[in-house]
PDB file of C-alpha atoms in Angstrom:
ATOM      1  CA  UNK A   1     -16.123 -13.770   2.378  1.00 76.00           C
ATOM      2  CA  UNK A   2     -16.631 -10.804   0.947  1.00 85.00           C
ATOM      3  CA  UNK A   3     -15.809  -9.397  -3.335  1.00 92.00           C
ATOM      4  CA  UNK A   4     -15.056  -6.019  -4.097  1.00 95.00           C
ATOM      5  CA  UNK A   5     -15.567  -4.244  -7.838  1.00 96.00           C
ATOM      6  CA  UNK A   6     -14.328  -1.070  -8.348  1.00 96.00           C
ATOM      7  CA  UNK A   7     -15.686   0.974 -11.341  1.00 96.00           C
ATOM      8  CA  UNK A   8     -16.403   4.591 -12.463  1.00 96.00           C
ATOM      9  CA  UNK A   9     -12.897   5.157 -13.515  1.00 97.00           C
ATOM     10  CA  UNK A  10     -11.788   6.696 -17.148  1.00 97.00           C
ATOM     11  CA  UNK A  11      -9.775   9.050 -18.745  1.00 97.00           C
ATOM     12  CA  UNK A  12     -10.908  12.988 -16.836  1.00 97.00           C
ATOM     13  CA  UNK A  13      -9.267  16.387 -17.621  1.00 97.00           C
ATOM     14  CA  UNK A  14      -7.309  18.034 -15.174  1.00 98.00           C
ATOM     15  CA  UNK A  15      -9.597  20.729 -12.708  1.00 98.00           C
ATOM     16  CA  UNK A  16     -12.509  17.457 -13.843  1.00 98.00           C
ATOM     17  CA  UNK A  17     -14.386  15.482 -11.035  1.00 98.00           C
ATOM     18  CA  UNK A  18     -15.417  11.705 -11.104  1.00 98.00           C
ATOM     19  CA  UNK A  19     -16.727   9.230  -8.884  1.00 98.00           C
ATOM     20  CA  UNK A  20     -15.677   5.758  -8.341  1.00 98.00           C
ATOM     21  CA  UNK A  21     -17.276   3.209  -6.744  1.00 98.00           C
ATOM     22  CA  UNK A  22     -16.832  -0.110  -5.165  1.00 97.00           C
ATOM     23  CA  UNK A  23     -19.470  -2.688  -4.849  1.00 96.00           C
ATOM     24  CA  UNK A  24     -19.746  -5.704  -2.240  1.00 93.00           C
ATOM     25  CA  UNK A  25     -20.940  -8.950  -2.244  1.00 92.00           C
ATOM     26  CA  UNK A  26     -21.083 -11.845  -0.003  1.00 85.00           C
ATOM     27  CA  UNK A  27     -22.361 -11.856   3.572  1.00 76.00           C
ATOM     28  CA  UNK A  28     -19.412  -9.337   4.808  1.00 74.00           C
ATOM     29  CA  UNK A  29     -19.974  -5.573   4.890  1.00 83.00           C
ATOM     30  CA  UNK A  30     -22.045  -3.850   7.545  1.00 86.00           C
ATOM     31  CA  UNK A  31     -19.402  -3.698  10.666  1.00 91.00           C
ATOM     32  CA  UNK A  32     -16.210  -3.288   8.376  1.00 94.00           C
ATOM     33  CA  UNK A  33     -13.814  -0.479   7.875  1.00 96.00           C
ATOM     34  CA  UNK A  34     -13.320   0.220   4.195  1.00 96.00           C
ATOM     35  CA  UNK A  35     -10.718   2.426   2.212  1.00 97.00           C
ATOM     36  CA  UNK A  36      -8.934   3.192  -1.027  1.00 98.00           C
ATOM     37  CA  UNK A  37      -5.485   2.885  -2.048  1.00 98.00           C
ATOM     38  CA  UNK A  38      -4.115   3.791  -5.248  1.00 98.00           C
ATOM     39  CA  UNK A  39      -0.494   2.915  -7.187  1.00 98.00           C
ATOM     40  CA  UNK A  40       0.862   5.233 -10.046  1.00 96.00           C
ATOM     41  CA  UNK A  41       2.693   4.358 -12.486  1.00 91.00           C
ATOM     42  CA  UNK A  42       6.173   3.610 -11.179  1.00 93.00           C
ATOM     43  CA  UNK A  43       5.186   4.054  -7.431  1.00 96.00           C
ATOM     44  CA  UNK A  44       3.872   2.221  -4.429  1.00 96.00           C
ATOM     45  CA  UNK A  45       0.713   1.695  -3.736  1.00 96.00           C
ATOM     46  CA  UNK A  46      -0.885   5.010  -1.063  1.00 97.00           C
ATOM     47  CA  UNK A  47      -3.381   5.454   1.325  1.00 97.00           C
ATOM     48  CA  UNK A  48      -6.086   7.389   0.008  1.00 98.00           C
ATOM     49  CA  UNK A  49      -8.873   7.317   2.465  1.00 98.00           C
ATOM     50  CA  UNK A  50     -10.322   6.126   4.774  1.00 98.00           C
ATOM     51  CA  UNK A  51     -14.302   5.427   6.114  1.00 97.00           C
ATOM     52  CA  UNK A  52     -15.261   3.870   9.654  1.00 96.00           C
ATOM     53  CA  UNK A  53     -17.354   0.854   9.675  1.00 93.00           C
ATOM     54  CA  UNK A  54     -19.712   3.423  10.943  1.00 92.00           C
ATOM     55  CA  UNK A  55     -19.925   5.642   8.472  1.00 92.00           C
ATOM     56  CA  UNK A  56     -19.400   8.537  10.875  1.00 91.00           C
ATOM     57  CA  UNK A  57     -15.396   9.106  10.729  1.00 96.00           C
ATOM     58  CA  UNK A  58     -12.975   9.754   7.469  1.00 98.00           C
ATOM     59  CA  UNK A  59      -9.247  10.213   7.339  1.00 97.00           C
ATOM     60  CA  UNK A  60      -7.969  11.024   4.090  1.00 98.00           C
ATOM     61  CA  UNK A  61      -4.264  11.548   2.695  1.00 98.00           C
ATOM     62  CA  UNK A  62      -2.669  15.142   2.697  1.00 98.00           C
ATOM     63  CA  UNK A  63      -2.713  14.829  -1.108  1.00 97.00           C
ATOM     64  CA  UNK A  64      -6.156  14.544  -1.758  1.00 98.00           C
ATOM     65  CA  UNK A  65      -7.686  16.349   1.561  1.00 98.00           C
ATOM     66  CA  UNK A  66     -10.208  19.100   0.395  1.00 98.00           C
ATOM     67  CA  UNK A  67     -10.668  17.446  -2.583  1.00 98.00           C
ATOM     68  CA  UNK A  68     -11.668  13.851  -2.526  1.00 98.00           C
ATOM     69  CA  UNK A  69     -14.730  12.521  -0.456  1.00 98.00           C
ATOM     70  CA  UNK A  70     -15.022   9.070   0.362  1.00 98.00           C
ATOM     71  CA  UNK A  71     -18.741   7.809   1.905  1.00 98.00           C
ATOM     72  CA  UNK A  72     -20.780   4.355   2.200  1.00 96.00           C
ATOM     73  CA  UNK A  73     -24.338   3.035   1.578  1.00 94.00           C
ATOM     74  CA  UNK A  74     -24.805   0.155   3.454  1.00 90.00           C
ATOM     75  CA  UNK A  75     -27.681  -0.508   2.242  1.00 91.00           C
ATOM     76  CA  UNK A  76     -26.257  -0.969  -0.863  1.00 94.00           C
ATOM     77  CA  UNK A  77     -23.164  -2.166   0.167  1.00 94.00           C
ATOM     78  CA  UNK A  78     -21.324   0.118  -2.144  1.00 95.00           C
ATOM     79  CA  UNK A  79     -18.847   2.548  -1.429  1.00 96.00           C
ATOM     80  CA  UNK A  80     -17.841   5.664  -3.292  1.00 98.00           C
ATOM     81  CA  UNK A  81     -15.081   8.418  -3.564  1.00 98.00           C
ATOM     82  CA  UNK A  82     -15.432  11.423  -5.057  1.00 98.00           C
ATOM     83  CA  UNK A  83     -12.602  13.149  -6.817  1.00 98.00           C
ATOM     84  CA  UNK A  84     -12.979  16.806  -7.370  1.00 98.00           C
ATOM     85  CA  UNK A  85     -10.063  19.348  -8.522  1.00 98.00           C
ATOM     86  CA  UNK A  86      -8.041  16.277 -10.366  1.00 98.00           C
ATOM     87  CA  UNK A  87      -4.911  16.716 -10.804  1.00 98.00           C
ATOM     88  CA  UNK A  88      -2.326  14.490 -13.198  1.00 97.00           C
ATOM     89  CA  UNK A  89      -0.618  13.502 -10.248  1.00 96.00           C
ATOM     90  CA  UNK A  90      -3.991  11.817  -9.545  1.00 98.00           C
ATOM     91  CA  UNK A  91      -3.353   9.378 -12.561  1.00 98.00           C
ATOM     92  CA  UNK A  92      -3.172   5.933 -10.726  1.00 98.00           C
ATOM     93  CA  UNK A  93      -5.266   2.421 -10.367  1.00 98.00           C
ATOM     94  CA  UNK A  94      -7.644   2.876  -7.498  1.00 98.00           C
ATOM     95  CA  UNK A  95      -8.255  -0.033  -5.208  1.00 98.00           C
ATOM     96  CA  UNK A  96     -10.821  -0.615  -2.795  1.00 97.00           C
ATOM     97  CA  UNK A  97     -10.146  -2.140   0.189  1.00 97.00           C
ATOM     98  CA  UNK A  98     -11.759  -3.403   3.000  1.00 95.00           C
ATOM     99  CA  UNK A  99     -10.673  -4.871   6.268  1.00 95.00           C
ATOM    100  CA  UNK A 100     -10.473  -8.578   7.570  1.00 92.00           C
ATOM    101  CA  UNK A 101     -11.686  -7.828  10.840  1.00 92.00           C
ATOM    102  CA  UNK A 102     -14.931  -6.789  11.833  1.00 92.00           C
ATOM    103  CA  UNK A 103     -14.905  -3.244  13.636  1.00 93.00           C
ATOM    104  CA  UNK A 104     -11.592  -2.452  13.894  1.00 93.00           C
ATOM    105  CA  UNK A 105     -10.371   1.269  14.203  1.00 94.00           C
ATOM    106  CA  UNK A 106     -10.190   3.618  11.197  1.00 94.00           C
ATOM    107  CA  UNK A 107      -7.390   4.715  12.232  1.00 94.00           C
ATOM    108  CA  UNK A 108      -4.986   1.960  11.951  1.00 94.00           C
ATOM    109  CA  UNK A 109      -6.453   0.942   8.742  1.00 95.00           C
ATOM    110  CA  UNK A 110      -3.225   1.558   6.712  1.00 92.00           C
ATOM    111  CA  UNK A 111      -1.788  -0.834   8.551  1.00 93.00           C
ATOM    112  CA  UNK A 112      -4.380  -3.774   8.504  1.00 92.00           C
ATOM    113  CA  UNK A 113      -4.519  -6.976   6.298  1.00 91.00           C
ATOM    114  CA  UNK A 114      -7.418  -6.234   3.579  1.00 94.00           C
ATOM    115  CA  UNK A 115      -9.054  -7.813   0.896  1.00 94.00           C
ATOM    116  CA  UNK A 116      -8.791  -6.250  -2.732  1.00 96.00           C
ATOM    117  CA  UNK A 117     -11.227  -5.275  -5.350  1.00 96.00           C
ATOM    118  CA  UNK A 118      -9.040  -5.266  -8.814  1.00 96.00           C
ATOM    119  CA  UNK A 119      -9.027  -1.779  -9.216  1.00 97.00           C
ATOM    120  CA  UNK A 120     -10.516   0.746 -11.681  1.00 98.00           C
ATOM    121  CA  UNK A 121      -7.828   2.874 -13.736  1.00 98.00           C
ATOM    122  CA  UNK A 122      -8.086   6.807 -13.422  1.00 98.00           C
ATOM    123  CA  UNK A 123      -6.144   8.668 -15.664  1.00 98.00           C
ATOM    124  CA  UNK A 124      -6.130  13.030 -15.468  1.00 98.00           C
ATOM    125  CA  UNK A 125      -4.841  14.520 -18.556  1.00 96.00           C
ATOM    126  CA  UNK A 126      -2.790  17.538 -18.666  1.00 88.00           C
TER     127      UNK A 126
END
């Protein structure tokens, strides 16, 4: 199976950038689509993006298109997501999140069964 950490998170001012990250281990990986969610305070936990096991295809929410990146380094089995422009709305506990079955479509990964890193807390002051 596989263990995801999420870290990189902190307290950033609005307009700020950050990148978190979220680090594999066991013998799943390579051949896996990955994503991040986040929850708010007070709200359900969102979609946030999106990466093909492939690394060649993204799909990120409208609320954070233009301004958040997501990518992955095999090699390192670590994923990333870059937030640029923050915003407070942006305050949340980001989750990685990878998916149970090998090579499935990017596209339905919202609606997949994933395994959880704990989540890294990003809060965007005013």
């Amino acid at each position: 199976q596989v263990q995801l950490v999420e870290s990189g998170g902190g307290l950033v001012q609005t307009g700020g950038s950050v990148r978190i990250s979220c680090a594999a281990s066991g013998r799943t990986f390579n051949g896996y689509t990955m994503g991040w969610f986040r929850q708010a305070p007070g709200k359900e936990r969102e979609f946030v993006a999106v990466i093909s096991w492939a690394a060649d295809l993204t799909l990120y929410a409208d609320s954070v298109k233009g301004r958040f990146t997501i990518s992955r380094d095999d090699a390192k089995k670590t994923m990333y997501l870059q937030m640029n422009s923050l915003k407070p709305e942006d305050t949340a506990v980001y989750y990685c999140a990878i998916s149970v079955t090998p090579h499935s479509a990017y596209v339905y990964f919202q609606y997949e069964t994933h395994a959880w890193g704990q989540g890294t807390q990003v809060t965007v002051s005013s």
